Amino acid sequence: MVKVLIVKNYEELSLETALRIAEAVRSKPDIVLGLATGGTPLGCYRELIRMHREEGLSFSKVTTFNLDEYVGLPPSHPQSYHYYMFHNLFDHVDVRRENVHIPDGMAEDLDEECRRYEEAIKEAGGIDLQLLGIGRNGHIGFNEPGSPFDSRTRVVKLSEQTRKDNARFFNSIDEVPTHAITMGIGTIMEARRIILIASGEAKAEAIAKAVKGPKTVDVPASALQDHPDCLFIIDKEAASLL
Ligand code: F6R
């Protein structure tokens, strides 16, 4: 069963999430963190940067693995998840470049890149704490509805809804990549601890289905019901259908 923490608003969601991540980093400085992109974690990342600057929170021994990356966008592309992570977190804290892992969506052999990524996670000792967002269709990472619960890191086709949802970051929907590399649901489920964050009414239905709906591949996040240590931190709007 997932645990749910309902908070007042986005500010509080960001703070509660950052506090938990910071506490985990302090108690295990060489922690392996799984990280997400998208709009929801931005406040949490801002707070972690503040804690680094003002409270001496250090990421110098931390290893990170991002959930996903678009296929075909170079790291310099402002909408690539590489760019996002450096711009919104890594450039502002003391994480070491060699400890940062993001799937390479420009790899010549994408399947080989997916195998390499899985191997790198294993070599790092597995993910201690995975941060997740959730799509309006219940996706986690880019595991769209229909993704098998035992799926591994692989190339996936993005659903039209996800491309539309993400078009706001591009000049037009035609520029939104059609494919991505994502950790699989099986990969995510192996993280020792998971925190999923969601804000706003647009996520309410996905949250309700993920928390109390049947476990089904139609709602990828419902797989988390079987995780032994999974916490949803959500605001009142996202919790409105619970
Ligand atoms: C991002 C990711 C996605 C997002 C989800 C929610 O790395 O894997 O699953 O977490 O699409 O995105 P936002 O936070 O923009 O609503």
PDB file of C-alpha atoms and ligand atoms in Angstrom:
ATOM      1  CA  MET A   1       0.000   0.000   0.000  1.00  0.00           C
ATOM      2  CA  VAL A   2       1.274   3.489  -0.755  1.00  0.00           C
ATOM      3  CA  LYS A   3       1.415   6.024   2.064  1.00  0.00           C
ATOM      4  CA  VAL A   4      -0.052   9.434   1.282  1.00  0.00           C
ATOM      5  CA  LEU A   5       0.919  12.799   2.744  1.00  0.00           C
ATOM      6  CA  ILE A   6      -1.525  15.545   1.776  1.00  0.00           C
ATOM      7  CA  VAL A   7      -0.124  19.058   2.033  1.00  0.00           C
ATOM      8  CA  LYS A   8      -1.615  22.546   1.697  1.00  0.00           C
ATOM      9  CA  ASN A   9      -0.024  23.701  -1.507  1.00  0.00           C
ATOM     10  CA  TYR A  10       2.880  23.408  -3.935  1.00  0.00           C
ATOM     11  CA  GLU A  11       5.266  25.291  -1.624  1.00  0.00           C
ATOM     12  CA  GLU A  12       4.706  22.821   1.167  1.00  0.00           C
ATOM     13  CA  LEU A  13       4.957  19.874  -1.226  1.00  0.00           C
ATOM     14  CA  SER A  14       8.333  21.125  -2.424  1.00  0.00           C
ATOM     15  CA  LEU A  15       9.586  21.692   1.106  1.00  0.00           C
ATOM     16  CA  GLU A  16       8.426  18.320   2.477  1.00  0.00           C
ATOM     17  CA  THR A  17      10.034  16.533  -0.467  1.00  0.00           C
ATOM     18  CA  ALA A  18      13.318  18.426  -0.241  1.00  0.00           C
ATOM     19  CA  LEU A  19      13.483  17.822   3.520  1.00  0.00           C
ATOM     20  CA  ARG A  20      13.173  14.077   3.011  1.00  0.00           C
ATOM     21  CA  ILE A  21      15.776  14.005   0.252  1.00  0.00           C
ATOM     22  CA  ALA A  22      18.161  16.159   2.310  1.00  0.00           C
ATOM     23  CA  GLU A  23      17.703  13.941   5.332  1.00  0.00           C
ATOM     24  CA  ALA A  24      18.441  10.855   3.214  1.00  0.00           C
ATOM     25  CA  VAL A  25      21.581  12.482   1.761  1.00  0.00           C
ATOM     26  CA  ARG A  26      22.798  13.508   5.225  1.00  0.00           C
ATOM     27  CA  SER A  27      22.322  10.040   6.661  1.00  0.00           C
ATOM     28  CA  LYS A  28      23.972   8.360   3.639  1.00  0.00           C
ATOM     29  CA  PRO A  29      26.288  10.828   1.881  1.00  0.00           C
ATOM     30  CA  ASP A  30      27.053   8.349  -0.945  1.00  0.00           C
ATOM     31  CA  ILE A  31      23.361   7.721  -1.588  1.00  0.00           C
ATOM     32  CA  VAL A  32      22.132   6.776  -5.064  1.00  0.00           C
ATOM     33  CA  LEU A  33      19.257   9.071  -6.019  1.00  0.00           C
ATOM     34  CA  GLY A  34      16.798   8.502  -8.848  1.00  0.00           C
ATOM     35  CA  LEU A  35      15.583  11.844 -10.188  1.00  0.00           C
ATOM     36  CA  ALA A  36      12.692  13.139 -12.280  1.00  0.00           C
ATOM     37  CA  THR A  37      12.198  16.140 -14.531  1.00  0.00           C
ATOM     38  CA  GLY A  38       8.976  17.968 -15.426  1.00  0.00           C
ATOM     39  CA  GLY A  39       7.284  20.888 -13.707  1.00  0.00           C
ATOM     40  CA  THR A  40       6.531  19.278 -10.361  1.00  0.00           C
ATOM     41  CA  PRO A  41      10.067  18.758  -8.939  1.00  0.00           C
ATOM     42  CA  LEU A  42      11.229  22.331  -9.712  1.00  0.00           C
ATOM     43  CA  GLY A  43      10.290  23.710  -6.288  1.00  0.00           C
ATOM     44  CA  CYS A  44      11.978  20.774  -4.557  1.00  0.00           C
ATOM     45  CA  TYR A  45      15.165  21.306  -6.589  1.00  0.00           C
ATOM     46  CA  ARG A  46      15.122  25.032  -5.749  1.00  0.00           C
ATOM     47  CA  GLU A  47      14.869  24.149  -2.069  1.00  0.00           C
ATOM     48  CA  LEU A  48      17.725  21.617  -2.311  1.00  0.00           C
ATOM     49  CA  ILE A  49      19.893  24.315  -3.930  1.00  0.00           C
ATOM     50  CA  ARG A  50      19.033  26.668  -1.069  1.00  0.00           C
ATOM     51  CA  MET A  51      19.936  23.983   1.479  1.00  0.00           C
ATOM     52  CA  HIS A  52      23.235  23.440  -0.316  1.00  0.00           C
ATOM     53  CA  ARG A  53      24.043  27.170  -0.254  1.00  0.00           C
ATOM     54  CA  GLU A  54      22.773  28.048   3.184  1.00  0.00           C
ATOM     55  CA  GLU A  55      22.893  24.850   5.202  1.00  0.00           C
ATOM     56  CA  GLY A  56      25.921  23.044   3.808  1.00  0.00           C
ATOM     57  CA  LEU A  57      23.958  20.153   2.275  1.00  0.00           C
ATOM     58  CA  SER A  58      26.569  18.383   0.150  1.00  0.00           C
ATOM     59  CA  PHE A  59      26.036  16.211  -2.910  1.00  0.00           C
ATOM     60  CA  SER A  60      29.753  15.567  -3.412  1.00  0.00           C
ATOM     61  CA  LYS A  61      29.425  11.814  -2.873  1.00  0.00           C
ATOM     62  CA  VAL A  62      25.922  11.420  -4.296  1.00  0.00           C
ATOM     63  CA  THR A  63      25.275   9.411  -7.473  1.00  0.00           C
ATOM     64  CA  THR A  64      22.201  10.239  -9.559  1.00  0.00           C
ATOM     65  CA  PHE A  65      20.209   8.407 -12.217  1.00  0.00           C
ATOM     66  CA  ASN A  66      17.501  10.206 -14.144  1.00  0.00           C
ATOM     67  CA  LEU A  67      14.351   8.403 -15.114  1.00  0.00           C
ATOM     68  CA  ASP A  68      14.256   9.319 -18.744  1.00  0.00           C
ATOM     69  CA  GLU A  69      15.386  11.368 -21.738  1.00  0.00           C
ATOM     70  CA  TYR A  70      13.909  12.220 -25.120  1.00  0.00           C
ATOM     71  CA  VAL A  71      15.311  10.423 -28.139  1.00  0.00           C
ATOM     72  CA  GLY A  72      16.961  12.777 -30.613  1.00  0.00           C
ATOM     73  CA  LEU A  73      17.513  15.860 -28.447  1.00  0.00           C
ATOM     74  CA  PRO A  74      21.166  16.737 -27.784  1.00  0.00           C
ATOM     75  CA  PRO A  75      22.141  17.693 -24.186  1.00  0.00           C
ATOM     76  CA  SER A  76      22.421  21.320 -25.321  1.00  0.00           C
ATOM     77  CA  HIS A  77      18.736  21.426 -26.372  1.00  0.00           C
ATOM     78  CA  PRO A  78      16.830  23.492 -23.796  1.00  0.00           C
ATOM     79  CA  GLN A  79      14.044  20.887 -23.669  1.00  0.00           C
ATOM     80  CA  SER A  80      16.353  17.927 -23.201  1.00  0.00           C
ATOM     81  CA  TYR A  81      16.315  16.420 -19.737  1.00  0.00           C
ATOM     82  CA  HIS A  82      20.102  16.777 -19.638  1.00  0.00           C
ATOM     83  CA  TYR A  83      19.708  20.527 -20.009  1.00  0.00           C
ATOM     84  CA  TYR A  84      16.890  20.604 -17.458  1.00  0.00           C
ATOM     85  CA  MET A  85      18.866  18.750 -14.798  1.00  0.00           C
ATOM     86  CA  PHE A  86      22.019  20.860 -15.115  1.00  0.00           C
ATOM     87  CA  HIS A  87      20.076  24.089 -15.366  1.00  0.00           C
ATOM     88  CA  ASN A  88      17.692  23.385 -12.494  1.00  0.00           C
ATOM     89  CA  LEU A  89      19.895  21.439 -10.071  1.00  0.00           C
ATOM     90  CA  PHE A  90      23.329  20.053 -10.930  1.00  0.00           C
ATOM     91  CA  ASP A  91      24.981  23.358 -11.938  1.00  0.00           C
ATOM     92  CA  HIS A  92      24.030  24.816  -8.553  1.00  0.00           C
ATOM     93  CA  VAL A  93      25.182  22.060  -6.197  1.00  0.00           C
ATOM     94  CA  ASP A  94      28.437  20.150  -5.709  1.00  0.00           C
ATOM     95  CA  VAL A  95      27.445  16.882  -7.411  1.00  0.00           C
ATOM     96  CA  ARG A  96      30.317  15.461  -9.465  1.00  0.00           C
ATOM     97  CA  ARG A  97      29.743  15.282 -13.213  1.00  0.00           C
ATOM     98  CA  GLU A  98      31.006  11.687 -13.337  1.00  0.00           C
ATOM     99  CA  ASN A  99      28.384  10.648 -10.780  1.00  0.00           C
ATOM    100  CA  VAL A 100      25.505  11.990 -12.868  1.00  0.00           C
ATOM    101  CA  HIS A 101      23.686   9.531 -15.134  1.00  0.00           C
ATOM    102  CA  ILE A 102      21.019  10.438 -17.679  1.00  0.00           C
ATOM    103  CA  PRO A 103      20.061   8.156 -20.578  1.00  0.00           C
ATOM    104  CA  ASP A 104      21.729   9.240 -23.824  1.00  0.00           C
ATOM    105  CA  GLY A 105      18.901   9.865 -26.285  1.00  0.00           C
ATOM    106  CA  MET A 106      21.479  10.560 -29.011  1.00  0.00           C
ATOM    107  CA  ALA A 107      23.194   7.169 -28.733  1.00  0.00           C
ATOM    108  CA  GLU A 108      23.764   5.468 -32.065  1.00  0.00           C
ATOM    109  CA  ASP A 109      22.581   2.138 -30.649  1.00  0.00           C
ATOM    110  CA  LEU A 110      19.677   3.026 -28.376  1.00  0.00           C
ATOM    111  CA  ASP A 111      19.015  -0.544 -27.211  1.00  0.00           C
ATOM    112  CA  GLU A 112      22.636  -0.891 -26.205  1.00  0.00           C
ATOM    113  CA  GLU A 113      22.365   2.423 -24.333  1.00  0.00           C
ATOM    114  CA  CYS A 114      19.370   1.029 -22.404  1.00  0.00           C
ATOM    115  CA  ARG A 115      21.338  -2.100 -21.431  1.00  0.00           C
ATOM    116  CA  ARG A 116      24.305   0.042 -20.409  1.00  0.00           C
ATOM    117  CA  TYR A 117      22.026   2.196 -18.233  1.00  0.00           C
ATOM    118  CA  GLU A 118      20.572  -0.802 -16.396  1.00  0.00           C
ATOM    119  CA  GLU A 119      24.094  -2.106 -15.841  1.00  0.00           C
ATOM    120  CA  ALA A 120      25.260   1.252 -14.461  1.00  0.00           C
ATOM    121  CA  ILE A 121      22.391   1.276 -11.944  1.00  0.00           C
ATOM    122  CA  LYS A 122      23.352  -2.226 -10.851  1.00  0.00           C
ATOM    123  CA  GLU A 123      27.030  -1.316 -10.554  1.00  0.00           C
ATOM    124  CA  ALA A 124      26.131   1.668  -8.374  1.00  0.00           C
ATOM    125  CA  GLY A 125      24.387  -0.737  -5.991  1.00  0.00           C
ATOM    126  CA  GLY A 126      20.822   0.101  -7.032  1.00  0.00           C
ATOM    127  CA  ILE A 127      18.751   3.212  -6.353  1.00  0.00           C
ATOM    128  CA  ASP A 128      18.243   4.134  -2.690  1.00  0.00           C
ATOM    129  CA  LEU A 129      15.634   6.839  -3.167  1.00  0.00           C
ATOM    130  CA  GLN A 130      13.660   7.439  -6.354  1.00  0.00           C
ATOM    131  CA  LEU A 131      11.734  10.676  -6.929  1.00  0.00           C
ATOM    132  CA  LEU A 132       8.770  10.383  -9.301  1.00  0.00           C
ATOM    133  CA  GLY A 133       6.158  12.638 -10.851  1.00  0.00           C
ATOM    134  CA  ILE A 134       2.998  11.262 -12.424  1.00  0.00           C
ATOM    135  CA  GLY A 135       1.383  11.944 -15.795  1.00  0.00           C
ATOM    136  CA  ARG A 136      -2.316  12.735 -16.166  1.00  0.00           C
ATOM    137  CA  ASN A 137      -2.657   9.273 -17.696  1.00  0.00           C
ATOM    138  CA  GLY A 138      -0.920   7.690 -14.711  1.00  0.00           C
ATOM    139  CA  HIS A 139       2.471   7.299 -16.360  1.00  0.00           C
ATOM    140  CA  ILE A 140       5.658   7.153 -14.304  1.00  0.00           C
ATOM    141  CA  GLY A 141       8.887   7.936 -16.073  1.00  0.00           C
ATOM    142  CA  PHE A 142       7.736   7.580 -19.672  1.00  0.00           C
ATOM    143  CA  ASN A 143       6.022   4.271 -18.951  1.00  0.00           C
ATOM    144  CA  GLU A 144       2.744   4.937 -20.675  1.00  0.00           C
ATOM    145  CA  PRO A 145      -0.473   2.948 -20.045  1.00  0.00           C
ATOM    146  CA  GLY A 146       0.061  -0.624 -21.230  1.00  0.00           C
ATOM    147  CA  SER A 147       3.684  -0.776 -20.050  1.00  0.00           C
ATOM    148  CA  PRO A 148       4.360  -4.140 -18.400  1.00  0.00           C
ATOM    149  CA  PHE A 149       5.044  -3.978 -14.655  1.00  0.00           C
ATOM    150  CA  ASP A 150       8.276  -5.934 -15.225  1.00  0.00           C
ATOM    151  CA  SER A 151       9.541  -3.619 -17.983  1.00  0.00           C
ATOM    152  CA  ARG A 152      13.169  -2.477 -17.931  1.00  0.00           C
ATOM    153  CA  THR A 153      14.975   0.551 -19.348  1.00  0.00           C
ATOM    154  CA  ARG A 154      13.975   0.756 -23.011  1.00  0.00           C
ATOM    155  CA  VAL A 155      12.952   2.957 -25.914  1.00  0.00           C
ATOM    156  CA  VAL A 156       9.263   3.868 -25.848  1.00  0.00           C
ATOM    157  CA  LYS A 157       6.851   5.727 -28.086  1.00  0.00           C
ATOM    158  CA  LEU A 158       5.224   8.685 -26.322  1.00  0.00           C
ATOM    159  CA  SER A 159       1.426   8.761 -26.169  1.00  0.00           C
ATOM    160  CA  GLU A 160      -0.335  11.616 -27.924  1.00  0.00           C
ATOM    161  CA  GLN A 161      -1.597  12.917 -24.565  1.00  0.00           C
ATOM    162  CA  THR A 162       1.926  13.063 -23.170  1.00  0.00           C
ATOM    163  CA  ARG A 163       3.203  14.820 -26.299  1.00  0.00           C
ATOM    164  CA  LYS A 164       0.343  17.339 -26.006  1.00  0.00           C
ATOM    165  CA  ASP A 165       1.008  17.831 -22.273  1.00  0.00           C
ATOM    166  CA  ASN A 166       4.683  18.485 -22.985  1.00  0.00           C
ATOM    167  CA  ALA A 167       4.079  20.664 -26.064  1.00  0.00           C
ATOM    168  CA  ARG A 168       3.859  23.693 -23.736  1.00  0.00           C
ATOM    169  CA  PHE A 169       7.635  23.550 -23.435  1.00  0.00           C
ATOM    170  CA  PHE A 170       8.222  23.509 -27.216  1.00  0.00           C
ATOM    171  CA  ASN A 171       7.341  25.945 -30.024  1.00  0.00           C
ATOM    172  CA  SER A 172       4.796  23.513 -31.423  1.00  0.00           C
ATOM    173  CA  ILE A 173       3.666  19.917 -30.931  1.00  0.00           C
ATOM    174  CA  ASP A 174       5.577  18.900 -34.075  1.00  0.00           C
ATOM    175  CA  GLU A 175       8.821  19.626 -32.244  1.00  0.00           C
ATOM    176  CA  VAL A 176       7.985  17.281 -29.345  1.00  0.00           C
ATOM    177  CA  PRO A 177      10.010  14.089 -29.834  1.00  0.00           C
ATOM    178  CA  THR A 178       7.998  10.960 -30.560  1.00  0.00           C
ATOM    179  CA  HIS A 179      10.221   8.589 -28.576  1.00  0.00           C
ATOM    180  CA  ALA A 180      12.121   8.503 -25.308  1.00  0.00           C
ATOM    181  CA  ILE A 181      14.362   6.263 -23.256  1.00  0.00           C
ATOM    182  CA  THR A 182      12.840   5.476 -19.876  1.00  0.00           C
ATOM    183  CA  MET A 183      13.633   3.312 -16.902  1.00  0.00           C
ATOM    184  CA  GLY A 184      11.046   0.533 -16.871  1.00  0.00           C
ATOM    185  CA  ILE A 185       8.434  -0.006 -14.179  1.00  0.00           C
ATOM    186  CA  GLY A 186      10.431  -3.041 -13.031  1.00  0.00           C
ATOM    187  CA  THR A 187      13.535  -0.839 -12.792  1.00  0.00           C
ATOM    188  CA  ILE A 188      11.672   1.800 -10.769  1.00  0.00           C
ATOM    189  CA  MET A 189      10.139  -0.803  -8.443  1.00  0.00           C
ATOM    190  CA  GLU A 190      13.626  -1.983  -7.453  1.00  0.00           C
ATOM    191  CA  ALA A 191      14.408   1.383  -5.857  1.00  0.00           C
ATOM    192  CA  ARG A 192      14.552   0.847  -2.089  1.00  0.00           C
ATOM    193  CA  ARG A 193      12.412   3.886  -1.382  1.00  0.00           C
ATOM    194  CA  ILE A 194      10.118   5.941  -3.612  1.00  0.00           C
ATOM    195  CA  ILE A 195       8.598   9.410  -3.241  1.00  0.00           C
ATOM    196  CA  LEU A 196       5.991  10.417  -5.830  1.00  0.00           C
ATOM    197  CA  ILE A 197       4.915  14.051  -5.987  1.00  0.00           C
ATOM    198  CA  ALA A 198       1.840  15.544  -7.633  1.00  0.00           C
ATOM    199  CA  SER A 199       0.224  18.959  -7.587  1.00  0.00           C
ATOM    200  CA  GLY A 200      -3.028  20.311  -8.961  1.00  0.00           C
ATOM    201  CA  GLU A 201      -6.464  19.099  -9.957  1.00  0.00           C
ATOM    202  CA  ALA A 202      -5.250  17.794 -13.331  1.00  0.00           C
ATOM    203  CA  LYS A 203      -3.503  14.972 -11.438  1.00  0.00           C
ATOM    204  CA  ALA A 204      -6.412  14.092  -9.126  1.00  0.00           C
ATOM    205  CA  GLU A 205      -7.821  11.287 -11.257  1.00  0.00           C
ATOM    206  CA  ALA A 206      -4.440   9.660 -11.871  1.00  0.00           C
ATOM    207  CA  ILE A 207      -3.654   9.859  -8.143  1.00  0.00           C
ATOM    208  CA  ALA A 208      -6.985   8.307  -7.124  1.00  0.00           C
ATOM    209  CA  LYS A 209      -6.538   5.460  -9.604  1.00  0.00           C
ATOM    210  CA  ALA A 210      -2.923   4.896  -8.582  1.00  0.00           C
ATOM    211  CA  VAL A 211      -3.698   4.822  -4.841  1.00  0.00           C
ATOM    212  CA  LYS A 212      -7.018   2.989  -4.625  1.00  0.00           C
ATOM    213  CA  GLY A 213      -7.825   1.706  -8.082  1.00  0.00           C
ATOM    214  CA  PRO A 214      -7.129  -1.828  -9.236  1.00  0.00           C
ATOM    215  CA  LYS A 215      -3.516  -2.635 -10.047  1.00  0.00           C
ATOM    216  CA  THR A 216      -3.524  -2.503 -13.804  1.00  0.00           C
ATOM    217  CA  VAL A 217      -1.111  -1.746 -16.622  1.00  0.00           C
ATOM    218  CA  ASP A 218      -3.691   0.838 -17.761  1.00  0.00           C
ATOM    219  CA  VAL A 219      -2.486   2.956 -14.809  1.00  0.00           C
ATOM    220  CA  PRO A 220       1.278   2.464 -14.611  1.00  0.00           C
ATOM    221  CA  ALA A 221       1.556   4.188 -11.195  1.00  0.00           C
ATOM    222  CA  SER A 222      -0.803   1.590  -9.690  1.00  0.00           C
ATOM    223  CA  ALA A 223       2.198  -0.777  -9.714  1.00  0.00           C
ATOM    224  CA  LEU A 224       3.508   1.260  -6.772  1.00  0.00           C
ATOM    225  CA  GLN A 225       0.809  -0.273  -4.524  1.00  0.00           C
ATOM    226  CA  ASP A 226       3.119  -3.286  -4.271  1.00  0.00           C
ATOM    227  CA  HIS A 227       6.190  -1.275  -3.267  1.00  0.00           C
ATOM    228  CA  PRO A 228       7.223  -1.723   0.390  1.00  0.00           C
ATOM    229  CA  ASP A 229       8.277   1.909   0.935  1.00  0.00           C
ATOM    230  CA  CYS A 230       6.433   4.338  -1.293  1.00  0.00           C
ATOM    231  CA  LEU A 231       5.146   7.745  -0.187  1.00  0.00           C
ATOM    232  CA  PHE A 232       2.964  10.069  -2.265  1.00  0.00           C
ATOM    233  CA  ILE A 233       3.369  13.733  -1.307  1.00  0.00           C
ATOM    234  CA  ILE A 234       0.469  15.560  -2.924  1.00  0.00           C
ATOM    235  CA  ASP A 235      -1.370  18.838  -2.504  1.00  0.00           C
ATOM    236  CA  LYS A 236      -5.062  19.181  -1.672  1.00  0.00           C
ATOM    237  CA  GLU A 237      -6.076  19.578  -5.321  1.00  0.00           C
ATOM    238  CA  ALA A 238      -4.263  16.422  -6.413  1.00  0.00           C
ATOM    239  CA  ALA A 239      -5.857  14.609  -3.447  1.00  0.00           C
ATOM    240  CA  SER A 240      -9.382  15.824  -4.214  1.00  0.00           C
ATOM    241  CA  LEU A 241     -10.661  12.468  -5.549  1.00  0.00           C
ATOM    242  CA  LEU A 242      -9.107  10.283  -2.840  1.00  0.00           C
TER     243      LEU A 242
HETATM  244  C1  F6R B   1       9.860  13.172 -15.876  1.00  0.00           C
HETATM  245  C2  F6R B   1       8.935  12.037 -15.947  1.00  0.00           C
HETATM  246  C3  F6R B   1       7.458  12.196 -16.096  1.00  0.00           C
HETATM  247  C4  F6R B   1       6.876  13.344 -15.263  1.00  0.00           C
HETATM  248  C5  F6R B   1       5.367  13.441 -15.469  1.00  0.00           C
HETATM  249  C6  F6R B   1       4.784  14.623 -14.727  1.00  0.00           C
HETATM  250  O1  F6R B   1      11.195  12.738 -15.743  1.00  0.00           O
HETATM  251  O2  F6R B   1       9.411  10.940 -15.905  1.00  0.00           O
HETATM  252  O3  F6R B   1       6.842  10.989 -15.727  1.00  0.00           O
HETATM  253  O4  F6R B   1       7.170  13.134 -13.921  1.00  0.00           O
HETATM  254  O5  F6R B   1       5.097  13.574 -16.838  1.00  0.00           O
HETATM  255  O6  F6R B   1       5.265  15.809 -15.266  1.00  0.00           O
HETATM  256  P1  F6R B   1       4.956  17.232 -14.617  1.00  0.00           P
HETATM  257  O7  F6R B   1       5.670  17.268 -13.307  1.00  0.00           O
HETATM  258  O8  F6R B   1       5.525  18.230 -15.597  1.00  0.00           O
HETATM  259  O9  F6R B   1       3.473  17.307 -14.473  1.00  0.00           O
END
